[in-house]
Amino acid sequence: MKNAFFGLLALLITFTLTNCKKTEEEVKGLGDVVIEMDNHAGDEILEFGKSYVTAGGDTVKFTTFNYFVSNFILTKDDGTQYLVPKDSCYFLCQHDDVDSREIVLHNIPAGDYKSVQFIIGVDSLKSVSPVGDRKGVLDPTGAAAGMYWSWNSGYIFVKVEGTSPQAPVDAGTGERTLEYHTGLFGGKDSPTLNNLKTVKITSTSESARVRDGHTGDEAPVFHLYVDILEMFTTPNSFRVADVPTSHAGPFSQKVAENYADMFTLDHVHNHQ
Amino acid sequence: MQPDFYKVTGISKGLILGVLSVLLLFSCKKDEPSYEVFLPSNFPAPAYDLSQNPVTTAGFELGRKLFYDPIMSRDSTIACADCHISFSAFSHPQHATSHGIDGLFGRRNALPVQNLIWQTSYFWDGGVGQLDLIPLNAITNPVEMDESPAHVVAKLNRHRQYPALFREAFPGGDSVTGPHMLQALAQFMSMLVSANSRYDHYVRHEAGGDMSQQELAGLQVFQQKCATCHATDLFTDQTYRNNGILDNFTLDRGRNEVSSLPEDIGKFRVPSLRNVALTGSYMHNGKFKTLEAVLDHYASGVKDSPTLDPLLKQNGQLGIPLTAEEKQSILAFLQTLTDQDFVNDERFQK
């Protein structure tokens, strides 16, 4: 009787173990995850030159919408996190460059991921790094030239430009321009404002199923909506007549608080 | 009698030694230029990581060529060296503020370019936190060079000499790039170390370090009354302070323009005092032409405002009490911070 019991137990354990192994095997390996930044103005897909109305009632047209996103962290359904390595976690999304808005994270350990986290902007460490460590989109003499303040050396995290009939006439250009350039990472050895914002997007339904070798069209997609009009509202709604421009001044803090919630999840798309 | 006799001999010995070492330096230079960064024993460890951009002969010489070349500016009229002149420790002597492109004037006094690898941030407001990125500020400033880095790179790529010089300095690259341009300039700037003043020889107990009674008295007053801010042998604590130069900062808010923090209005970098006798005008706006005027300011000219440094308003009294004798001795001491080796170093000249 005793022997039979242990025999059965051994069999059960072996069975369970084999079973577990099988599940583990299924999610081994590396695949890609795509984060698609789908720029919107309210409910509409963003188009440059088209008129939109802000929450405050201002009519606005846009000519520039660029933003840095960096330091991606993916969280599996079981809560374990994967930090995308530092050397491949900086992206510059430009509205007029569709490819730049399809972020591909490579070599992600296979698994089911329910959330993606990132920073809007470029972290402080990278912001004070030597020029040799600023490759690709971070090169202040190249790709990042228009997203970099040389006099207050740091990156512009979010750059929005456009026009509005409610904005005052710019003395320099003679046009009713809007210009919101937001940066400031907190300073190197003396503090400055810190406008870095962390975004965490969690799917309450489908998770992104990363599988070994699934890259390109086979990779799962976090499809995000990025609403440019959020920059004008919640929690600090403002009128463009009052604030037609904002750069490295104190108001930048309010602009950053506003755009911190411009990223929302539309859906997760799995191709298999 | 004997002590005097010894003193004279000491000085003569020092002189002979000094002349000999200068001769030796010159002879070495002819055969084999030394491009090792001088790390003086009375300085702390450098803040800049030299290992990530090591100074090479080709890199340094390319950086020097760029530093003296007006190609860096929009209309090829302004070079770095126009406002940072070697004989004045790479500052702009007798200019309160400097004239840049199209004859336009900036708001601030050009700072000397020296000992930058020990500095943690740059410019009067500390707006730049990396030595490599310093030139971008001058290149893009509309009243300095008014140029885009990408356009400078394009011009360098079209130049007869630069592409080959860049290939030599940065093997593996096939054309001029912006980061390499900045790294070459950084190599040149890394080498600009000033630490061979008479004061340095004195503190390092080297030949040529004789100080007079008045200079030593000046050093003592300096340590009591100035060295909290002008600290260490770098002669700066690398902070930003309102030194009472003005009581209204609407024209130039200083550090506040970078930080956006209200407590930083009117605060500017505590500058180093190395080669200070050569670097007038003084203060962020170049308000004072002479060091006498600077000391008079601290003694009796400090203006009060909400962000005035508390050290300049102790016990309700504005400024730093200084007697006429103390001022004279401080002035004598400040002269000992002049480094003739540095300002006459041919390696750093055009």
JSON list of C-alpha atoms in Angstrom, two decimals, chain B residues 6-151:
[
{"chain": "B", "resi": 6, "resn": "TYR", "atom": "CA", "xyz": [70.77, 82.52, 1.24]},
{"chain": "B", "resi": 7, "resn": "LYS", "atom": "CA", "xyz": [67.61, 84.06, -0.07]},
{"chain": "B", "resi": 8, "resn": "VAL", "atom": "CA", "xyz": [69.43, 85.63, -3.01]},
{"chain": "B", "resi": 9, "resn": "THR", "atom": "CA", "xyz": [71.17, 82.42, -3.85]},
{"chain": "B", "resi": 10, "resn": "GLY", "atom": "CA", "xyz": [67.86, 80.60, -3.56]},
{"chain": "B", "resi": 11, "resn": "ILE", "atom": "CA", "xyz": [66.26, 82.90, -6.07]},
{"chain": "B", "resi": 12, "resn": "SER", "atom": "CA", "xyz": [69.24, 82.63, -8.43]},
{"chain": "B", "resi": 13, "resn": "LYS", "atom": "CA", "xyz": [69.12, 78.87, -8.16]},
{"chain": "B", "resi": 14, "resn": "GLY", "atom": "CA", "xyz": [65.42, 78.97, -8.88]},
{"chain": "B", "resi": 15, "resn": "LEU", "atom": "CA", "xyz": [66.00, 81.21, -11.87]},
{"chain": "B", "resi": 16, "resn": "ILE", "atom": "CA", "xyz": [68.72, 79.00, -13.30]},
{"chain": "B", "resi": 17, "resn": "LEU", "atom": "CA", "xyz": [66.56, 75.95, -12.75]},
{"chain": "B", "resi": 18, "resn": "GLY", "atom": "CA", "xyz": [63.60, 77.69, -14.30]},
{"chain": "B", "resi": 19, "resn": "VAL", "atom": "CA", "xyz": [65.56, 78.78, -17.36]},
{"chain": "B", "resi": 20, "resn": "LEU", "atom": "CA", "xyz": [67.02, 75.30, -17.67]},
{"chain": "B", "resi": 21, "resn": "SER", "atom": "CA", "xyz": [63.64, 73.62, -17.49]},
{"chain": "B", "resi": 22, "resn": "VAL", "atom": "CA", "xyz": [62.19, 76.06, -20.03]},
{"chain": "B", "resi": 23, "resn": "LEU", "atom": "CA", "xyz": [65.12, 75.26, -22.30]},
{"chain": "B", "resi": 24, "resn": "LEU", "atom": "CA", "xyz": [64.57, 71.58, -21.71]},
{"chain": "B", "resi": 25, "resn": "LEU", "atom": "CA", "xyz": [60.88, 71.93, -22.48]},
{"chain": "B", "resi": 26, "resn": "PHE", "atom": "CA", "xyz": [61.58, 73.76, -25.69]},
{"chain": "B", "resi": 27, "resn": "SER", "atom": "CA", "xyz": [64.14, 71.23, -26.82]},
{"chain": "B", "resi": 28, "resn": "CYS", "atom": "CA", "xyz": [61.74, 68.39, -26.04]},
{"chain": "B", "resi": 29, "resn": "LYS", "atom": "CA", "xyz": [58.98, 70.16, -27.90]},
{"chain": "B", "resi": 30, "resn": "LYS", "atom": "CA", "xyz": [60.97, 70.37, -31.08]},
{"chain": "B", "resi": 31, "resn": "ASP", "atom": "CA", "xyz": [61.68, 66.67, -31.25]},
{"chain": "B", "resi": 32, "resn": "GLU", "atom": "CA", "xyz": [58.56, 65.22, -29.79]},
{"chain": "B", "resi": 33, "resn": "PRO", "atom": "CA", "xyz": [55.58, 67.30, -28.69]},
{"chain": "B", "resi": 34, "resn": "SER", "atom": "CA", "xyz": [54.11, 66.14, -25.42]},
{"chain": "B", "resi": 35, "resn": "TYR", "atom": "CA", "xyz": [50.34, 65.79, -25.56]},
{"chain": "B", "resi": 36, "resn": "GLU", "atom": "CA", "xyz": [49.85, 64.22, -22.20]},
{"chain": "B", "resi": 37, "resn": "VAL", "atom": "CA", "xyz": [47.28, 66.05, -20.11]},
{"chain": "B", "resi": 38, "resn": "PHE", "atom": "CA", "xyz": [48.99, 67.72, -17.13]},
{"chain": "B", "resi": 39, "resn": "LEU", "atom": "CA", "xyz": [47.33, 66.55, -13.91]},
{"chain": "B", "resi": 40, "resn": "PRO", "atom": "CA", "xyz": [48.85, 68.70, -11.15]},
{"chain": "B", "resi": 41, "resn": "SER", "atom": "CA", "xyz": [49.28, 67.18, -7.69]},
{"chain": "B", "resi": 42, "resn": "ASN", "atom": "CA", "xyz": [47.49, 70.09, -5.99]},
{"chain": "B", "resi": 43, "resn": "PHE", "atom": "CA", "xyz": [44.30, 69.50, -8.01]},
{"chain": "B", "resi": 44, "resn": "PRO", "atom": "CA", "xyz": [41.57, 66.95, -7.30]},
{"chain": "B", "resi": 45, "resn": "ALA", "atom": "CA", "xyz": [40.82, 64.15, -9.77]},
{"chain": "B", "resi": 46, "resn": "PRO", "atom": "CA", "xyz": [39.38, 65.50, -13.04]},
{"chain": "B", "resi": 47, "resn": "ALA", "atom": "CA", "xyz": [35.61, 65.44, -13.50]},
{"chain": "B", "resi": 48, "resn": "TYR", "atom": "CA", "xyz": [35.93, 64.76, -17.24]},
{"chain": "B", "resi": 49, "resn": "ASP", "atom": "CA", "xyz": [36.59, 61.13, -18.15]},
{"chain": "B", "resi": 50, "resn": "LEU", "atom": "CA", "xyz": [39.66, 61.42, -20.36]},
{"chain": "B", "resi": 51, "resn": "SER", "atom": "CA", "xyz": [39.60, 57.70, -21.13]},
{"chain": "B", "resi": 52, "resn": "GLN", "atom": "CA", "xyz": [36.45, 58.03, -23.25]},
{"chain": "B", "resi": 53, "resn": "ASN", "atom": "CA", "xyz": [38.13, 60.65, -25.48]},
{"chain": "B", "resi": 54, "resn": "PRO", "atom": "CA", "xyz": [41.88, 60.18, -25.03]},
{"chain": "B", "resi": 55, "resn": "VAL", "atom": "CA", "xyz": [44.07, 63.02, -26.29]},
{"chain": "B", "resi": 56, "resn": "THR", "atom": "CA", "xyz": [46.09, 61.98, -29.32]},
{"chain": "B", "resi": 57, "resn": "THR", "atom": "CA", "xyz": [48.56, 64.07, -31.29]},
{"chain": "B", "resi": 58, "resn": "ALA", "atom": "CA", "xyz": [46.33, 64.13, -34.38]},
{"chain": "B", "resi": 59, "resn": "GLY", "atom": "CA", "xyz": [43.17, 64.78, -32.35]},
{"chain": "B", "resi": 60, "resn": "PHE", "atom": "CA", "xyz": [44.71, 67.61, -30.36]},
{"chain": "B", "resi": 61, "resn": "GLU", "atom": "CA", "xyz": [46.18, 69.29, -33.43]},
{"chain": "B", "resi": 62, "resn": "LEU", "atom": "CA", "xyz": [42.89, 68.99, -35.28]},
{"chain": "B", "resi": 63, "resn": "GLY", "atom": "CA", "xyz": [41.11, 70.51, -32.28]},
{"chain": "B", "resi": 64, "resn": "ARG", "atom": "CA", "xyz": [43.59, 73.38, -32.23]},
{"chain": "B", "resi": 65, "resn": "LYS", "atom": "CA", "xyz": [43.08, 74.01, -35.95]},
{"chain": "B", "resi": 66, "resn": "LEU", "atom": "CA", "xyz": [39.28, 74.09, -35.46]},
{"chain": "B", "resi": 67, "resn": "PHE", "atom": "CA", "xyz": [39.64, 76.39, -32.44]},
{"chain": "B", "resi": 68, "resn": "TYR", "atom": "CA", "xyz": [41.47, 78.97, -34.56]},
{"chain": "B", "resi": 69, "resn": "ASP", "atom": "CA", "xyz": [39.34, 78.54, -37.71]},
{"chain": "B", "resi": 70, "resn": "PRO", "atom": "CA", "xyz": [36.45, 80.95, -38.44]},
{"chain": "B", "resi": 71, "resn": "ILE", "atom": "CA", "xyz": [34.87, 78.21, -40.59]},
{"chain": "B", "resi": 72, "resn": "MET", "atom": "CA", "xyz": [32.93, 77.43, -37.42]},
{"chain": "B", "resi": 73, "resn": "SER", "atom": "CA", "xyz": [30.77, 80.55, -37.89]},
{"chain": "B", "resi": 74, "resn": "ARG", "atom": "CA", "xyz": [27.96, 81.25, -40.37]},
{"chain": "B", "resi": 75, "resn": "ASP", "atom": "CA", "xyz": [29.90, 83.70, -42.54]},
{"chain": "B", "resi": 76, "resn": "SER", "atom": "CA", "xyz": [33.40, 82.43, -41.67]},
{"chain": "B", "resi": 77, "resn": "THR", "atom": "CA", "xyz": [34.30, 85.56, -39.72]},
{"chain": "B", "resi": 78, "resn": "ILE", "atom": "CA", "xyz": [34.39, 84.40, -36.09]},
{"chain": "B", "resi": 79, "resn": "ALA", "atom": "CA", "xyz": [36.68, 81.74, -34.61]},
{"chain": "B", "resi": 80, "resn": "CYS", "atom": "CA", "xyz": [36.60, 80.39, -31.05]},
{"chain": "B", "resi": 81, "resn": "ALA", "atom": "CA", "xyz": [39.97, 82.06, -30.55]},
{"chain": "B", "resi": 82, "resn": "ASP", "atom": "CA", "xyz": [38.56, 85.52, -31.33]},
{"chain": "B", "resi": 83, "resn": "CYS", "atom": "CA", "xyz": [36.99, 85.73, -27.87]},
{"chain": "B", "resi": 84, "resn": "HIS", "atom": "CA", "xyz": [39.30, 83.23, -26.17]},
{"chain": "B", "resi": 85, "resn": "ILE", "atom": "CA", "xyz": [42.80, 84.57, -26.67]},
{"chain": "B", "resi": 86, "resn": "SER", "atom": "CA", "xyz": [45.80, 82.53, -25.52]},
{"chain": "B", "resi": 87, "resn": "PHE", "atom": "CA", "xyz": [47.82, 85.33, -23.91]},
{"chain": "B", "resi": 88, "resn": "SER", "atom": "CA", "xyz": [44.92, 86.16, -21.59]},
{"chain": "B", "resi": 89, "resn": "ALA", "atom": "CA", "xyz": [44.30, 82.55, -20.54]},
{"chain": "B", "resi": 90, "resn": "PHE", "atom": "CA", "xyz": [41.84, 82.20, -23.40]},
{"chain": "B", "resi": 91, "resn": "SER", "atom": "CA", "xyz": [39.57, 84.99, -22.24]},
{"chain": "B", "resi": 92, "resn": "HIS", "atom": "CA", "xyz": [38.73, 88.24, -24.05]},
{"chain": "B", "resi": 93, "resn": "PRO", "atom": "CA", "xyz": [40.84, 90.92, -22.33]},
{"chain": "B", "resi": 94, "resn": "GLN", "atom": "CA", "xyz": [39.44, 94.39, -21.79]},
{"chain": "B", "resi": 95, "resn": "HIS", "atom": "CA", "xyz": [36.08, 93.38, -23.23]},
{"chain": "B", "resi": 96, "resn": "ALA", "atom": "CA", "xyz": [33.13, 93.59, -20.89]},
{"chain": "B", "resi": 97, "resn": "THR", "atom": "CA", "xyz": [31.17, 91.51, -23.36]},
{"chain": "B", "resi": 98, "resn": "SER", "atom": "CA", "xyz": [32.35, 90.28, -26.75]},
{"chain": "B", "resi": 99, "resn": "HIS", "atom": "CA", "xyz": [31.36, 91.13, -30.28]},
{"chain": "B", "resi": 100, "resn": "GLY", "atom": "CA", "xyz": [30.31, 88.14, -32.32]},
{"chain": "B", "resi": 101, "resn": "ILE", "atom": "CA", "xyz": [28.90, 87.75, -35.78]},
{"chain": "B", "resi": 102, "resn": "ASP", "atom": "CA", "xyz": [27.65, 90.92, -37.62]},
{"chain": "B", "resi": 103, "resn": "GLY", "atom": "CA", "xyz": [29.23, 92.99, -34.82]},
{"chain": "B", "resi": 104, "resn": "LEU", "atom": "CA", "xyz": [26.52, 91.87, -32.39]},
{"chain": "B", "resi": 105, "resn": "PHE", "atom": "CA", "xyz": [27.35, 91.89, -28.69]},
{"chain": "B", "resi": 106, "resn": "GLY", "atom": "CA", "xyz": [26.58, 89.15, -26.20]},
{"chain": "B", "resi": 107, "resn": "ARG", "atom": "CA", "xyz": [25.25, 89.71, -22.70]},
{"chain": "B", "resi": 108, "resn": "ARG", "atom": "CA", "xyz": [28.04, 88.05, -20.79]},
{"chain": "B", "resi": 109, "resn": "ASN", "atom": "CA", "xyz": [31.79, 88.29, -20.34]},
{"chain": "B", "resi": 110, "resn": "ALA", "atom": "CA", "xyz": [33.73, 85.55, -22.16]},
{"chain": "B", "resi": 111, "resn": "LEU", "atom": "CA", "xyz": [35.08, 83.12, -19.56]},
{"chain": "B", "resi": 112, "resn": "PRO", "atom": "CA", "xyz": [38.69, 81.86, -19.77]},
{"chain": "B", "resi": 113, "resn": "VAL", "atom": "CA", "xyz": [39.16, 78.41, -21.28]},
{"chain": "B", "resi": 114, "resn": "GLN", "atom": "CA", "xyz": [41.40, 76.66, -18.75]},
{"chain": "B", "resi": 115, "resn": "ASN", "atom": "CA", "xyz": [41.27, 73.66, -16.42]},
{"chain": "B", "resi": 116, "resn": "LEU", "atom": "CA", "xyz": [37.93, 72.66, -17.93]},
{"chain": "B", "resi": 117, "resn": "ILE", "atom": "CA", "xyz": [38.39, 68.96, -17.17]},
{"chain": "B", "resi": 118, "resn": "TRP", "atom": "CA", "xyz": [37.97, 69.76, -13.47]},
{"chain": "B", "resi": 119, "resn": "GLN", "atom": "CA", "xyz": [34.81, 71.73, -14.04]},
{"chain": "B", "resi": 120, "resn": "THR", "atom": "CA", "xyz": [31.48, 69.94, -13.71]},
{"chain": "B", "resi": 121, "resn": "SER", "atom": "CA", "xyz": [29.36, 72.48, -15.61]},
{"chain": "B", "resi": 122, "resn": "TYR", "atom": "CA", "xyz": [30.16, 75.31, -17.96]},
{"chain": "B", "resi": 123, "resn": "PHE", "atom": "CA", "xyz": [29.25, 78.92, -18.74]},
{"chain": "B", "resi": 124, "resn": "TRP", "atom": "CA", "xyz": [28.14, 81.59, -16.26]},
{"chain": "B", "resi": 125, "resn": "ASP", "atom": "CA", "xyz": [24.84, 79.81, -15.67]},
{"chain": "B", "resi": 126, "resn": "GLY", "atom": "CA", "xyz": [26.12, 76.22, -15.77]},
{"chain": "B", "resi": 127, "resn": "GLY", "atom": "CA", "xyz": [23.84, 75.54, -18.71]},
{"chain": "B", "resi": 128, "resn": "VAL", "atom": "CA", "xyz": [26.18, 72.97, -20.24]},
{"chain": "B", "resi": 129, "resn": "GLY", "atom": "CA", "xyz": [27.05, 69.87, -18.24]},
{"chain": "B", "resi": 130, "resn": "GLN", "atom": "CA", "xyz": [29.54, 68.21, -20.58]},
{"chain": "B", "resi": 131, "resn": "LEU", "atom": "CA", "xyz": [32.86, 69.52, -21.87]},
{"chain": "B", "resi": 132, "resn": "ASP", "atom": "CA", "xyz": [32.29, 67.92, -25.29]},
{"chain": "B", "resi": 133, "resn": "LEU", "atom": "CA", "xyz": [29.17, 70.00, -25.85]},
{"chain": "B", "resi": 134, "resn": "ILE", "atom": "CA", "xyz": [30.58, 73.44, -24.97]},
{"chain": "B", "resi": 135, "resn": "PRO", "atom": "CA", "xyz": [31.27, 74.49, -28.60]},
{"chain": "B", "resi": 136, "resn": "LEU", "atom": "CA", "xyz": [27.65, 73.88, -29.68]},
{"chain": "B", "resi": 137, "resn": "ASN", "atom": "CA", "xyz": [26.61, 76.78, -27.48]},
{"chain": "B", "resi": 138, "resn": "ALA", "atom": "CA", "xyz": [28.92, 79.24, -29.24]},
{"chain": "B", "resi": 139, "resn": "ILE", "atom": "CA", "xyz": [28.27, 77.80, -32.71]},
{"chain": "B", "resi": 140, "resn": "THR", "atom": "CA", "xyz": [24.49, 78.10, -32.47]},
{"chain": "B", "resi": 141, "resn": "ASN", "atom": "CA", "xyz": [24.26, 81.36, -30.51]},
{"chain": "B", "resi": 142, "resn": "PRO", "atom": "CA", "xyz": [22.79, 83.99, -32.88]},
{"chain": "B", "resi": 143, "resn": "VAL", "atom": "CA", "xyz": [25.14, 86.71, -31.54]},
{"chain": "B", "resi": 144, "resn": "GLU", "atom": "CA", "xyz": [28.25, 84.52, -31.53]},
{"chain": "B", "resi": 145, "resn": "MET", "atom": "CA", "xyz": [28.66, 82.23, -34.56]},
{"chain": "B", "resi": 146, "resn": "ASP", "atom": "CA", "xyz": [25.02, 81.82, -35.63]},
{"chain": "B", "resi": 147, "resn": "GLU", "atom": "CA", "xyz": [25.65, 78.56, -37.42]},
{"chain": "B", "resi": 148, "resn": "SER", "atom": "CA", "xyz": [24.18, 75.05, -37.35]},
{"chain": "B", "resi": 149, "resn": "PRO", "atom": "CA", "xyz": [26.50, 72.19, -36.38]},
{"chain": "B", "resi": 150, "resn": "ALA", "atom": "CA", "xyz": [25.31, 70.21, -39.42]},
{"chain": "B", "resi": 151, "resn": "HIS", "atom": "CA", "xyz": [26.35, 73.06, -41.72]}
]
